[in-house]
Tab-separated table of C-alpha atoms in Angstrom:
chain	number	residue	atom	x	y	z
F	1	UNK	CA	9.484	-29.325	-23.576
F	2	UNK	CA	7.110	-27.186	-21.616
F	3	UNK	CA	4.563	-26.467	-24.363
F	4	UNK	CA	1.608	-28.077	-22.597
F	5	UNK	CA	2.642	-26.987	-19.134
F	6	UNK	CA	3.448	-23.482	-20.329
F	7	UNK	CA	0.114	-23.081	-22.118
F	8	UNK	CA	-1.861	-24.347	-19.141
F	9	UNK	CA	0.105	-22.111	-16.762
F	10	UNK	CA	-0.500	-19.076	-18.969
F	11	UNK	CA	-4.203	-19.801	-19.238
F	12	UNK	CA	-4.402	-20.299	-15.471
F	13	UNK	CA	-2.638	-16.970	-14.832
F	14	UNK	CA	-4.939	-15.149	-17.272
F	15	UNK	CA	-8.043	-16.680	-15.718
F	16	UNK	CA	-6.908	-15.720	-12.214
F	17	UNK	CA	-6.085	-12.187	-13.354
F	18	UNK	CA	-9.429	-11.745	-15.078
F	19	UNK	CA	-11.238	-13.338	-12.144
F	20	UNK	CA	-9.720	-10.902	-9.679
F	21	UNK	CA	-10.629	-8.007	-11.951
F	22	UNK	CA	-14.225	-9.217	-12.240
F	23	UNK	CA	-14.462	-9.543	-8.455
F	24	UNK	CA	-13.297	-5.962	-8.079
F	25	UNK	CA	-15.809	-4.766	-10.644
F	26	UNK	CA	-18.557	-6.805	-9.007
F	27	UNK	CA	-18.108	-5.021	-5.679
F	28	UNK	CA	-20.013	-1.796	-5.323
F	29	UNK	CA	-17.761	1.222	-5.722
F	30	UNK	CA	-18.223	4.050	-3.186
F	31	UNK	CA	-21.397	6.088	-3.765
F	32	UNK	CA	-22.689	3.733	-6.464
F	33	UNK	CA	-25.562	1.270	-6.509
F	34	UNK	CA	-26.887	-1.433	-8.834
F	35	UNK	CA	-30.603	-1.988	-8.399
F	36	UNK	CA	-33.027	-3.858	-10.666
F	37	UNK	CA	-30.892	-3.386	-13.765
F	38	UNK	CA	-30.241	0.283	-13.086
F	39	UNK	CA	-26.961	1.879	-12.134
F	40	UNK	CA	-26.709	4.924	-9.848
F	41	UNK	CA	-23.564	6.965	-9.310
F	42	UNK	CA	-23.442	10.041	-7.029
F	43	UNK	CA	-19.684	10.622	-7.119
F	44	UNK	CA	-20.282	13.631	-9.362
F	45	UNK	CA	-21.908	15.395	-6.395
F	46	UNK	CA	-18.631	15.499	-4.470
F	47	UNK	CA	-17.660	19.142	-4.183
F	48	UNK	CA	-14.604	21.146	-3.180
F	49	UNK	CA	-16.948	23.485	-1.286
F	50	UNK	CA	-19.848	22.343	0.869
F	51	UNK	CA	-23.448	22.733	-0.239
F	52	UNK	CA	-24.963	25.416	2.006
F	53	UNK	CA	-28.682	25.768	2.708
F	54	UNK	CA	-30.954	26.550	5.681
F	55	UNK	CA	-32.732	24.533	8.334
F	56	UNK	CA	-36.417	25.112	9.049
F	57	UNK	CA	-35.407	27.574	11.768
F	58	UNK	CA	-32.940	29.480	9.586
F	59	UNK	CA	-29.606	28.025	10.758
F	60	UNK	CA	-26.921	27.283	8.182
F	61	UNK	CA	-26.683	23.669	7.069
F	62	UNK	CA	-23.409	22.488	5.454
F	63	UNK	CA	-23.402	19.176	3.567
F	64	UNK	CA	-21.159	17.238	1.219
F	65	UNK	CA	-21.609	13.892	-0.537
F	66	UNK	CA	-19.390	10.861	0.027
F	67	UNK	CA	-16.679	12.973	1.615
F	68	UNK	CA	-16.157	15.089	4.724
F	69	UNK	CA	-17.293	18.692	4.880
F	70	UNK	CA	-14.717	21.335	4.052
F	71	UNK	CA	-16.249	23.750	6.586
F	72	UNK	CA	-14.233	23.772	9.787
F	73	UNK	CA	-16.418	22.285	12.566
F	74	UNK	CA	-16.627	23.999	15.925
F	75	UNK	CA	-17.449	22.255	19.198
F	76	UNK	CA	-19.438	19.391	17.690
F	77	UNK	CA	-18.882	16.926	20.534
F	78	UNK	CA	-17.464	14.257	18.203
F	79	UNK	CA	-13.814	13.150	18.027
F	80	UNK	CA	-11.590	15.281	15.828
F	81	UNK	CA	-10.297	12.289	13.862
F	82	UNK	CA	-13.672	11.342	12.331
F	83	UNK	CA	-15.089	12.583	9.021
F	84	UNK	CA	-18.221	14.673	9.429
F	85	UNK	CA	-20.523	14.520	6.412
F	86	UNK	CA	-22.777	17.427	7.406
F	87	UNK	CA	-23.241	19.950	10.197
F	88	UNK	CA	-25.674	22.618	11.363
F	89	UNK	CA	-24.201	25.849	12.676
F	90	UNK	CA	-26.321	26.580	15.739
F	91	UNK	CA	-26.126	29.586	18.070
F	92	UNK	CA	-23.445	28.303	20.447
F	93	UNK	CA	-21.928	25.292	18.676
F	94	UNK	CA	-21.976	23.165	15.551
F	95	UNK	CA	-24.137	20.062	15.427
F	96	UNK	CA	-22.886	17.122	13.305
F	97	UNK	CA	-25.798	15.460	11.522
F	98	UNK	CA	-23.774	12.317	10.738
F	99	UNK	CA	-20.450	10.875	9.645
F	100	UNK	CA	-19.384	10.106	6.100
F	101	UNK	CA	-21.162	7.137	4.524
F	102	UNK	CA	-20.545	5.952	0.942
F	103	UNK	CA	-23.176	3.189	0.828
F	104	UNK	CA	-26.312	4.097	-1.115
F	105	UNK	CA	-29.672	2.483	-0.370
F	106	UNK	CA	-32.854	2.074	-2.365
F	107	UNK	CA	-36.030	2.303	-0.266
F	108	UNK	CA	-39.127	1.755	-2.330
F	109	UNK	CA	-38.319	3.970	-5.321
F	110	UNK	CA	-36.144	6.513	-3.522
F	111	UNK	CA	-32.365	6.621	-3.634
F	112	UNK	CA	-31.179	7.374	-0.112
F	113	UNK	CA	-28.000	8.032	1.878
F	114	UNK	CA	-28.177	7.569	5.645
F	115	UNK	CA	-25.793	9.567	7.875
F	116	UNK	CA	-25.470	8.632	11.552
F	117	UNK	CA	-23.294	8.831	14.697
F	118	UNK	CA	-23.177	12.615	14.751
F	119	UNK	CA	-23.188	14.945	17.753
F	120	UNK	CA	-24.880	13.904	21.010
F	121	UNK	CA	-28.528	14.954	20.964
F	122	UNK	CA	-29.465	17.647	23.522
F	123	UNK	CA	-30.977	16.170	26.673
F	124	UNK	CA	-30.839	12.588	25.331
F	125	UNK	CA	-28.632	9.709	26.406
F	126	UNK	CA	-27.185	7.359	23.779
F	127	UNK	CA	-28.862	9.296	20.972
F	128	UNK	CA	-26.778	10.977	18.305
F	129	UNK	CA	-27.383	13.207	15.343
F	130	UNK	CA	-28.490	11.586	12.088
F	131	UNK	CA	-29.982	12.516	8.763
F	132	UNK	CA	-31.578	10.959	5.693
F	133	UNK	CA	-30.609	12.398	2.315
F	134	UNK	CA	-33.231	11.510	-0.300
F	135	UNK	CA	-32.027	11.926	-3.897
F	136	UNK	CA	-34.742	12.448	-6.470
F	137	UNK	CA	-34.138	12.030	-10.182
F	138	UNK	CA	-34.986	15.304	-11.915
F	139	UNK	CA	-33.675	15.620	-15.502
F	140	UNK	CA	-34.788	19.256	-15.566
F	141	UNK	CA	-32.131	20.139	-12.963
F	142	UNK	CA	-29.081	20.296	-15.171
F	143	UNK	CA	-26.566	21.135	-12.438
F	144	UNK	CA	-25.981	19.502	-9.089
F	145	UNK	CA	-29.164	20.955	-7.674
F	146	UNK	CA	-29.651	22.154	-4.116
F	147	UNK	CA	-30.622	20.146	-1.026
F	148	UNK	CA	-33.630	21.252	1.045
F	149	UNK	CA	-34.569	20.333	4.634
F	150	UNK	CA	-38.115	18.977	4.545
F	151	UNK	CA	-38.370	17.845	8.189
F	152	UNK	CA	-36.468	17.821	11.456
F	153	UNK	CA	-37.059	16.349	14.882
F	154	UNK	CA	-37.614	17.967	17.298
F	155	UNK	CA	-38.922	20.909	15.329
F	156	UNK	CA	-37.151	23.432	17.548
F	157	UNK	CA	-33.954	24.394	15.732
F	158	UNK	CA	-31.790	24.382	18.862
F	159	UNK	CA	-33.079	20.951	19.914
F	160	UNK	CA	-33.255	19.323	16.474
F	161	UNK	CA	-31.344	16.046	16.297
F	162	UNK	CA	-32.634	14.250	13.187
F	163	UNK	CA	-33.040	15.755	9.743
F	164	UNK	CA	-34.570	14.696	6.452
F	165	UNK	CA	-33.134	16.367	3.350
F	166	UNK	CA	-34.537	16.181	-0.169
F	167	UNK	CA	-32.191	16.673	-3.113
F	168	UNK	CA	-33.410	16.953	-6.687
F	169	UNK	CA	-30.704	16.433	-9.295
F	170	UNK	CA	-30.181	14.720	-12.628
F	171	UNK	CA	-27.221	12.888	-11.106
F	172	UNK	CA	-29.731	10.754	-9.192
F	173	UNK	CA	-31.185	9.395	-12.420
F	174	UNK	CA	-30.315	5.787	-13.318
F	175	UNK	CA	-27.853	5.266	-16.136
F	176	UNK	CA	-28.351	1.526	-16.711
F	177	UNK	CA	-25.665	-1.097	-16.466
F	178	UNK	CA	-23.349	0.604	-18.946
F	179	UNK	CA	-20.991	1.496	-16.125
F	180	UNK	CA	-20.224	-2.154	-15.367
F	181	UNK	CA	-20.012	-3.192	-19.002
F	182	UNK	CA	-17.781	-0.286	-19.975
F	183	UNK	CA	-15.553	-0.939	-16.964
F	184	UNK	CA	-15.246	-4.615	-17.961
F	185	UNK	CA	-14.380	-3.670	-21.538
F	186	UNK	CA	-11.714	-1.213	-20.382
F	187	UNK	CA	-10.283	-3.848	-18.043
F	188	UNK	CA	-10.110	-6.449	-20.829
F	189	UNK	CA	-8.504	-3.994	-23.251
F	190	UNK	CA	-5.846	-3.011	-20.718
F	191	UNK	CA	-5.203	-6.675	-19.901
F	192	UNK	CA	-4.752	-7.570	-23.581
F	193	UNK	CA	-2.397	-4.628	-24.096
F	194	UNK	CA	-0.256	-5.714	-21.149
F	195	UNK	CA	-0.114	-9.299	-22.410
F	196	UNK	CA	0.779	-8.104	-25.912
F	197	UNK	CA	3.604	-5.929	-24.569
F	198	UNK	CA	4.973	-8.829	-22.531
F	199	UNK	CA	4.810	-11.079	-25.593
F	200	UNK	CA	6.745	-8.562	-27.688
F	201	UNK	CA	9.429	-8.108	-25.023
F	202	UNK	CA	9.983	-11.821	-24.357
F	203	UNK	CA	9.812	-12.695	-28.054
F	204	UNK	CA	12.481	-10.122	-28.882
F	205	UNK	CA	14.715	-11.388	-26.066
F	206	UNK	CA	14.227	-14.951	-27.265
F	207	UNK	CA	15.123	-14.082	-30.856
F	208	UNK	CA	18.204	-12.123	-29.822
F	209	UNK	CA	19.770	-14.259	-27.097
F	210	UNK	CA	18.551	-17.764	-27.968
F	211	UNK	CA	18.245	-17.699	-31.746
F	212	UNK	CA	21.145	-15.189	-32.052
F	213	UNK	CA	19.270	-13.018	-34.526
F	214	UNK	CA	20.153	-9.413	-35.223
F	215	UNK	CA	18.541	-6.417	-36.878
F	216	UNK	CA	14.932	-6.723	-38.001
F	217	UNK	CA	15.087	-10.513	-37.730
F	218	UNK	CA	14.964	-10.265	-33.943
F	219	UNK	CA	11.574	-8.541	-33.962
F	220	UNK	CA	8.482	-10.430	-32.854
F	221	UNK	CA	6.757	-12.804	-35.265
F	222	UNK	CA	3.141	-13.469	-34.327
F	223	UNK	CA	2.739	-17.145	-35.155
F	224	UNK	CA	1.526	-20.145	-33.179
F	225	UNK	CA	4.857	-21.990	-33.371
F	226	UNK	CA	6.828	-18.944	-32.343
F	227	UNK	CA	4.424	-18.263	-29.482
F	228	UNK	CA	4.890	-21.799	-28.163
F	229	UNK	CA	8.668	-21.450	-28.426
F	230	UNK	CA	8.577	-18.206	-26.450
F	231	UNK	CA	6.309	-19.765	-23.825
F	232	UNK	CA	8.687	-22.722	-23.510
F	233	UNK	CA	11.626	-20.332	-23.146
F	234	UNK	CA	9.856	-18.330	-20.447
F	235	UNK	CA	8.890	-21.463	-18.545
F	236	UNK	CA	12.486	-22.721	-18.650
F	237	UNK	CA	13.728	-19.374	-17.329
F	238	UNK	CA	11.146	-19.441	-14.566
F	239	UNK	CA	11.986	-23.038	-13.652
F	240	UNK	CA	15.700	-22.251	-13.628
F	241	UNK	CA	15.188	-19.232	-11.380
F	242	UNK	CA	12.985	-21.296	-9.089
F	243	UNK	CA	15.617	-24.041	-8.870
F	244	UNK	CA	18.296	-21.473	-8.057
F	245	UNK	CA	16.170	-20.030	-5.281
F	246	UNK	CA	15.497	-23.474	-3.858
F	247	UNK	CA	19.166	-24.516	-4.018
F	248	UNK	CA	20.216	-21.248	-2.367
F	249	UNK	CA	17.694	-21.821	0.379
F	250	UNK	CA	18.912	-25.397	0.898
F	251	UNK	CA	22.549	-24.282	1.086
F	252	UNK	CA	21.677	-21.596	3.577
F	253	UNK	CA	19.698	-24.084	5.667
F	254	UNK	CA	22.617	-26.539	5.680
F	255	UNK	CA	25.041	-23.773	6.565
F	256	UNK	CA	22.970	-22.558	9.490
F	257	UNK	CA	22.379	-26.140	10.628
F	258	UNK	CA	26.107	-27.016	10.627
F	259	UNK	CA	27.154	-23.937	12.583
F	260	UNK	CA	27.909	-24.602	16.256
F	261	UNK	CA	26.587	-21.600	18.176
F	262	UNK	CA	28.803	-22.444	21.154
F	263	UNK	CA	31.951	-21.831	19.069
F	264	UNK	CA	30.934	-18.196	18.654
F	265	UNK	CA	30.261	-17.543	22.330
F	266	UNK	CA	32.939	-16.202	24.698
F	267	UNK	CA	33.060	-17.393	28.270
F	268	UNK	CA	34.057	-15.134	31.126
F	269	UNK	CA	37.314	-17.098	31.472
F	270	UNK	CA	38.141	-16.496	27.794
F	271	UNK	CA	37.480	-12.807	28.193
F	272	UNK	CA	39.809	-12.622	31.227
F	273	UNK	CA	42.560	-14.428	29.347
F	274	UNK	CA	42.115	-12.185	26.336
F	275	UNK	CA	42.317	-9.077	28.519
F	276	UNK	CA	45.432	-10.405	30.303
F	277	UNK	CA	47.174	-11.348	27.046
F	278	UNK	CA	50.358	-9.337	26.355
F	279	UNK	CA	50.183	-6.841	23.551
F	280	UNK	CA	52.502	-7.798	20.639
F	281	UNK	CA	53.886	-4.271	20.644
F	282	UNK	CA	54.854	-4.645	24.286
F	283	UNK	CA	56.619	-7.933	23.407
F	284	UNK	CA	58.683	-6.161	20.764
F	285	UNK	CA	59.504	-3.339	23.164
F	286	UNK	CA	60.625	-5.752	25.897
F	287	UNK	CA	62.727	-7.678	23.382
F	288	UNK	CA	64.486	-4.479	22.287
F	289	UNK	CA	65.237	-3.583	25.920
F	290	UNK	CA	66.705	-7.021	26.512
F	291	UNK	CA	68.940	-6.712	23.432
F	292	UNK	CA	70.146	-3.283	24.590
F	293	UNK	CA	71.014	-4.579	28.055
F	294	UNK	CA	72.950	-7.492	26.557
F	295	UNK	CA	75.003	-5.156	24.361
F	296	UNK	CA	75.728	-2.902	27.327
F	297	UNK	CA	76.880	-5.868	29.395
F	298	UNK	CA	79.149	-7.022	26.562
F	299	UNK	CA	80.753	-3.587	26.251
F	300	UNK	CA	81.306	-3.305	29.995
F	301	UNK	CA	82.792	-6.794	30.095
F	302	UNK	CA	85.226	-5.888	27.286
F	303	UNK	CA	86.392	-2.738	29.092
F	304	UNK	CA	87.020	-4.612	32.314
F	305	UNK	CA	89.069	-7.150	30.368
F	306	UNK	CA	91.317	-4.454	28.984
F	307	UNK	CA	91.841	-3.028	32.394
F	308	UNK	CA	92.728	-6.353	33.778
F	309	UNK	CA	95.197	-7.014	30.964
F	310	UNK	CA	96.649	-3.559	31.421
F	311	UNK	CA	97.183	-4.213	35.068
F	312	UNK	CA	98.801	-7.515	34.361
F	313	UNK	CA	101.172	-5.920	31.813
F	314	UNK	CA	102.198	-3.287	34.303
């Protein structure tokens, strides 16, 4: 019986499944941050259209959060296969202020998103566009709010390479650790539902095909004894399938080991002999010709005999 082994295997599988789920939940999701018991989530600021505002010199600034801008960039000086998080539309080209970054930071008491590796800075070697987006919690701003450029360096709009943007929104307010707890609860509920469905399916199969029950008697009975019987049945099925796989693999290994590769290889001499071999159809044709010639010879011989006899009689 596999009661003990089956129970331990089931508990081990459940623990591994829950452990993997907890590891996933423990990792920071994109655009989220856990800090000092508070939970921040800026995914709600993702937009189908970019947030548009002005630089200090009046140029259009296009920005999105945790995704690439939807505005088509023009001559930014960065590869076309990268995701630009924000750009400034200058007089003769677009300037990328940084690539997409989904990792939030907490500096002092300010929630911040750092964008870097943008367009090459004018007149500077190995210096590229960057920006700091500072998110301020403001419960009075019911909507997404609007970002504002508070500084840029250099100050000249056509030479500016680094920007600091301030963004007041209620989405930047902490929501506590309820996000993690609620996610864990949802994960546990889904896990229990899956296990319950599997129990019902295997219990019904066990009642029908092993116990030979029919009708309502084959439905699942939630009892400890029945659960152990179903677990034992499942473990036996698994062990049987595993044995079949192993035996098939062993037979295949023996088969491939016993095969002589040389017996399946043709030498050049064999190929010449095969090409010079007479076609069976040609053999039949030659045999028919030989039979025809023999009959003709017999007929001619018989005619000559008659002539000879005739001559003798005369």
